[in-house]
Amino acid sequence: MAYSKIGVIGAMKEEIELFHNHMDQVNESVKAGVVFYEGQFHGRPIVLCKSGVGKVNAAVTTQILIDTYGVDSIVFTGVAGAVDPDLNVGDIVVSTECLQHDMDVTALGFPRGTIPYEETSLFAADDHLRKLAVEVSGELFGGRVKEGRVLSGDQFIASRETVAQLYTELGGACTEMEGAAVAQVCTMNGVPFVVIRSMSDKADGSAHVNFAEFTVQASENSYRIVDQLLKRLQ
């Protein structure tokens, strides 16, 4: 895999503005209400965009990146809530796989998180992108890096009970609102991906307090990782 044209997605302005500030030869266009920035980053062609929050926005944006802009790999970057009790604010999670925690057809006998009648509901990250992200993250943040399952759902989790369920029942490392949608679309199209999340909160009762305070710092952490990842893909 050449990784010759990379799509970089964040859900919020804070998660993409550092990339935008460091891009060259930027061409701006709009599709489905999403602004796409085509340009150069460390001499490499990338397409940067803010998907907006939630799985539908993320899925639509990902398919446009693939169909309209011809990206051959995708990195989703930004913040998340920690689910694994060993994770703290500022720690990094690199996706091994992604799962939709709010996909719930248990009433029909399907395990929670299972998409009925599909071959898989777990969407594995690209090995090369994952390993490189872990390597770079480890160099930047030492032992504050964890590979794990990223859980996604159209919910902002702020309950200790829910966090415990996501960890024990679904084996999540962190929870957010877009990654599994990006992962599913990439898998359906045969496009490599990785999700890199910096923990902005503990996804428990203190989430509303921590989130605003740490989102900017967490976004900077994510930027530093993807910055180095893209350099080393050259």
Short mmCIF file of C-alpha atoms in Angstrom, two decimals:
data_model
loop_
_atom_site.label_atom_id
_atom_site.label_comp_id
_atom_site.label_asym_id
_atom_site.label_seq_id
_atom_site.Cartn_x
_atom_site.Cartn_y
_atom_site.Cartn_z
CA MET A 1 0.00 0.00 0.00
CA ALA A 2 1.46 3.31 -1.10
CA TYR A 3 -0.58 5.59 1.17
CA SER A 4 -0.15 8.17 -1.56
CA LYS A 5 -3.15 10.39 -0.78
CA ILE A 6 -4.38 10.45 2.79
CA GLY A 7 -7.68 11.67 4.17
CA VAL A 8 -7.44 13.27 7.61
CA ILE A 9 -10.72 13.68 9.48
CA GLY A 10 -11.63 15.36 12.75
CA ALA A 11 -15.12 15.87 14.09
CA MET A 12 -14.60 19.36 15.50
CA LYS A 13 -12.79 22.55 14.54
CA GLU A 14 -10.23 22.12 17.33
CA GLU A 15 -9.29 18.70 15.96
CA ILE A 16 -8.31 19.91 12.48
CA GLU A 17 -7.20 23.53 12.74
CA LEU A 18 -3.54 22.73 13.52
CA PHE A 19 -3.37 20.62 10.35
CA HIS A 20 -4.99 23.37 8.32
CA ASN A 21 -2.49 25.90 9.67
CA HIS A 22 0.43 23.78 8.46
CA MET A 23 -0.87 22.85 4.99
CA ASP A 24 0.46 24.28 1.74
CA GLN A 25 -1.18 24.80 -1.65
CA VAL A 26 -4.65 24.50 -0.15
CA ASN A 27 -7.69 24.22 -2.39
CA GLU A 28 -11.05 24.48 -0.61
CA SER A 29 -14.28 22.87 -1.82
CA VAL A 30 -17.63 21.93 -0.31
CA LYS A 31 -19.55 18.67 -0.66
CA ALA A 32 -22.70 17.79 1.32
CA GLY A 33 -22.09 20.83 3.48
CA VAL A 34 -18.61 19.64 4.51
CA VAL A 35 -15.56 21.77 3.69
CA PHE A 36 -12.68 19.76 2.23
CA TYR A 37 -9.14 21.15 2.14
CA GLU A 38 -6.90 19.57 -0.50
CA GLY A 39 -3.25 20.41 -0.21
CA GLN A 40 0.25 19.41 0.81
CA PHE A 41 1.39 18.41 4.28
CA HIS A 42 5.11 17.66 4.61
CA GLY A 43 5.11 17.43 0.82
CA ARG A 44 2.45 14.72 0.85
CA PRO A 45 -1.02 15.13 -0.70
CA ILE A 46 -3.73 15.10 1.94
CA VAL A 47 -7.40 15.98 2.09
CA LEU A 48 -8.42 17.45 5.43
CA CYS A 49 -11.97 17.89 6.67
CA LYS A 50 -14.18 18.42 9.69
CA SER A 51 -16.87 15.78 9.48
CA GLY A 52 -19.11 17.13 12.20
CA VAL A 53 -20.22 15.13 15.20
CA GLY A 54 -21.83 11.70 15.00
CA LYS A 55 -21.78 8.55 12.94
CA VAL A 56 -23.87 9.75 10.00
CA ASN A 57 -21.69 12.81 9.45
CA ALA A 58 -18.57 10.66 9.73
CA ALA A 59 -19.86 8.03 7.29
CA VAL A 60 -20.94 10.56 4.66
CA THR A 61 -17.63 12.41 4.91
CA THR A 62 -15.62 9.21 4.60
CA GLN A 63 -17.44 8.06 1.47
CA ILE A 64 -16.97 11.47 -0.15
CA LEU A 65 -13.24 11.37 0.63
CA ILE A 66 -13.01 8.02 -1.13
CA ASP A 67 -15.31 8.65 -4.11
CA THR A 68 -14.74 12.33 -4.87
CA TYR A 69 -11.21 12.98 -3.64
CA GLY A 70 -9.67 9.58 -4.28
CA VAL A 71 -7.94 9.09 -0.95
CA ASP A 72 -6.35 5.68 -0.51
CA SER A 73 -6.13 5.72 3.29
CA ILE A 74 -7.79 7.58 6.15
CA VAL A 75 -6.68 8.77 9.57
CA PHE A 76 -9.32 9.88 12.05
CA THR A 77 -7.93 12.04 14.83
CA GLY A 78 -9.32 13.83 17.84
CA VAL A 79 -10.54 13.37 21.38
CA ALA A 80 -12.41 10.63 23.23
CA GLY A 81 -13.60 9.59 26.66
CA ALA A 82 -11.56 6.96 28.49
CA VAL A 83 -13.36 3.68 29.21
CA ASP A 84 -10.44 1.51 30.27
CA PRO A 85 -9.86 2.39 33.94
CA ASP A 86 -6.09 2.44 33.37
CA LEU A 87 -6.42 5.40 31.00
CA ASN A 88 -6.19 8.98 32.19
CA VAL A 89 -6.79 12.39 30.64
CA GLY A 90 -4.10 13.05 28.04
CA ASP A 91 -3.41 9.37 27.32
CA ILE A 92 -3.54 8.09 23.75
CA VAL A 93 -5.57 5.24 22.24
CA VAL A 94 -4.66 3.81 18.84
CA SER A 95 -7.42 1.66 17.37
CA THR A 96 -6.96 -2.06 16.93
CA GLU A 97 -10.58 -2.22 15.84
CA CYS A 98 -13.81 -0.24 16.07
CA LEU A 99 -17.31 -1.22 17.18
CA GLN A 100 -20.65 0.60 17.40
CA HIS A 101 -21.71 0.37 21.04
CA ASP A 102 -25.18 1.76 20.34
CA MET A 103 -25.99 -0.92 17.77
CA ASP A 104 -28.41 -2.92 19.92
CA VAL A 105 -30.51 -5.73 18.47
CA THR A 106 -30.32 -7.87 21.58
CA ALA A 107 -34.14 -8.21 21.57
CA LEU A 108 -33.75 -10.41 18.48
CA GLY A 109 -30.96 -12.48 19.99
CA PHE A 110 -27.94 -10.64 18.57
CA PRO A 111 -25.07 -9.73 20.90
CA ARG A 112 -24.80 -6.03 21.68
CA GLY A 113 -22.78 -4.21 19.04
CA THR A 114 -23.63 -6.72 16.30
CA ILE A 115 -24.91 -5.39 12.99
CA PRO A 116 -27.50 -7.97 11.92
CA TYR A 117 -26.75 -10.03 8.82
CA GLU A 118 -23.36 -8.44 8.16
CA GLU A 119 -20.18 -10.49 7.95
CA THR A 120 -18.53 -8.49 10.72
CA SER A 121 -19.32 -5.77 13.20
CA LEU A 122 -15.70 -5.31 14.28
CA PHE A 123 -13.68 -3.23 11.85
CA ALA A 124 -9.93 -3.74 12.12
CA ALA A 125 -7.44 -0.93 11.62
CA ASP A 126 -4.70 -1.20 9.02
CA ASP A 127 -1.69 -2.97 10.53
CA HIS A 128 0.95 -0.65 9.11
CA LEU A 129 -0.85 2.56 10.08
CA ARG A 130 -1.62 1.15 13.53
CA LYS A 131 1.95 0.05 14.23
CA LEU A 132 3.38 3.33 13.02
CA ALA A 133 0.89 5.30 15.13
CA VAL A 134 1.83 3.27 18.21
CA GLU A 135 5.53 3.77 17.53
CA VAL A 136 5.20 7.52 17.11
CA SER A 137 2.85 7.86 20.10
CA GLY A 138 5.25 5.92 22.31
CA GLU A 139 8.13 8.20 21.37
CA LEU A 140 6.09 11.32 22.07
CA PHE A 141 4.16 10.24 25.14
CA GLY A 142 6.06 7.31 26.61
CA GLY A 143 3.90 4.84 28.51
CA ARG A 144 0.72 6.85 28.00
CA VAL A 145 -0.25 4.96 24.85
CA LYS A 146 -2.66 2.03 24.57
CA GLU A 147 -3.79 -0.04 21.62
CA GLY A 148 -7.40 -0.99 21.98
CA ARG A 149 -10.97 -1.17 20.79
CA VAL A 150 -12.57 2.16 19.99
CA LEU A 151 -16.30 2.24 20.72
CA SER A 152 -18.56 4.66 18.87
CA GLY A 153 -22.13 5.75 19.36
CA ASP A 154 -24.36 8.77 18.97
CA GLN A 155 -24.19 9.46 22.69
CA PHE A 156 -21.95 11.60 24.87
CA ILE A 157 -21.18 9.22 27.72
CA ALA A 158 -21.16 10.81 31.18
CA SER A 159 -22.14 7.93 33.47
CA ARG A 160 -19.86 5.72 35.55
CA GLU A 161 -22.31 2.83 35.18
CA THR A 162 -22.31 3.09 31.39
CA VAL A 163 -18.53 3.34 31.30
CA ALA A 164 -18.27 0.15 33.35
CA GLN A 165 -20.61 -1.65 30.93
CA LEU A 166 -18.70 -0.49 27.87
CA TYR A 167 -15.50 -1.79 29.41
CA THR A 168 -16.72 -5.12 30.79
CA GLU A 169 -19.30 -6.05 28.13
CA LEU A 170 -17.69 -4.64 24.98
CA GLY A 171 -14.01 -4.47 25.90
CA GLY A 172 -13.67 -0.83 24.98
CA ALA A 173 -10.60 1.27 25.56
CA CYS A 174 -12.37 4.56 24.82
CA THR A 175 -15.66 5.89 23.54
CA GLU A 176 -16.45 8.60 21.00
CA MET A 177 -19.01 9.34 18.29
CA GLU A 178 -17.44 8.74 14.85
CA GLY A 179 -14.65 6.19 14.60
CA ALA A 180 -16.66 3.03 13.98
CA ALA A 181 -18.61 4.72 11.19
CA VAL A 182 -15.38 5.73 9.48
CA ALA A 183 -14.03 2.24 10.06
CA GLN A 184 -17.08 0.52 8.56
CA VAL A 185 -17.10 2.70 5.43
CA CYS A 186 -13.36 2.18 4.96
CA THR A 187 -13.75 -1.58 5.37
CA MET A 188 -16.63 -1.69 2.88
CA ASN A 189 -14.44 0.16 0.35
CA GLY A 190 -11.19 -1.69 1.08
CA VAL A 191 -9.47 1.49 2.27
CA PRO A 192 -6.91 1.29 5.12
CA PHE A 193 -7.63 3.38 8.21
CA VAL A 194 -6.57 4.06 11.76
CA VAL A 195 -8.29 5.99 14.55
CA ILE A 196 -6.07 7.94 16.96
CA ARG A 197 -7.73 9.42 20.02
CA SER A 198 -6.40 11.51 22.87
CA MET A 199 -8.36 11.23 26.11
CA SER A 200 -10.12 14.50 26.97
CA ASP A 201 -12.12 13.07 29.87
CA LYS A 202 -12.90 9.90 31.81
CA ALA A 203 -16.38 9.51 30.25
CA ASP A 204 -17.91 9.44 33.73
CA GLY A 205 -19.87 11.93 35.81
CA SER A 206 -17.10 14.52 35.51
CA ALA A 207 -17.17 14.58 31.69
CA HIS A 208 -19.00 17.89 31.43
CA VAL A 209 -16.33 19.48 33.60
CA ASN A 210 -13.26 17.96 31.96
CA PHE A 211 -14.27 18.02 28.31
CA ALA A 212 -13.99 21.73 27.53
CA GLU A 213 -10.87 22.10 29.64
CA PHE A 214 -8.88 19.33 28.01
CA THR A 215 -10.19 19.23 24.42
CA VAL A 216 -7.66 21.77 23.13
CA GLN A 217 -4.71 20.00 24.77
CA ALA A 218 -5.94 16.59 23.66
CA SER A 219 -6.33 17.86 20.10
CA GLU A 220 -2.76 19.13 20.17
CA ASN A 221 -1.58 15.69 21.32
CA SER A 222 -3.41 14.03 18.45
CA TYR A 223 -1.97 16.52 15.98
CA ARG A 224 1.59 15.81 17.13
CA ILE A 225 1.09 12.09 16.55
CA VAL A 226 -0.47 12.38 13.10
CA ASP A 227 2.12 15.00 12.14
CA GLN A 228 4.91 12.51 12.80
CA LEU A 229 2.98 9.59 11.31
CA LEU A 230 2.54 11.40 8.01
CA LYS A 231 6.23 12.39 7.95
CA ARG A 232 7.29 8.77 8.35
CA LEU A 233 4.98 7.48 5.67
CA GLN A 234 7.10 9.32 3.11
#
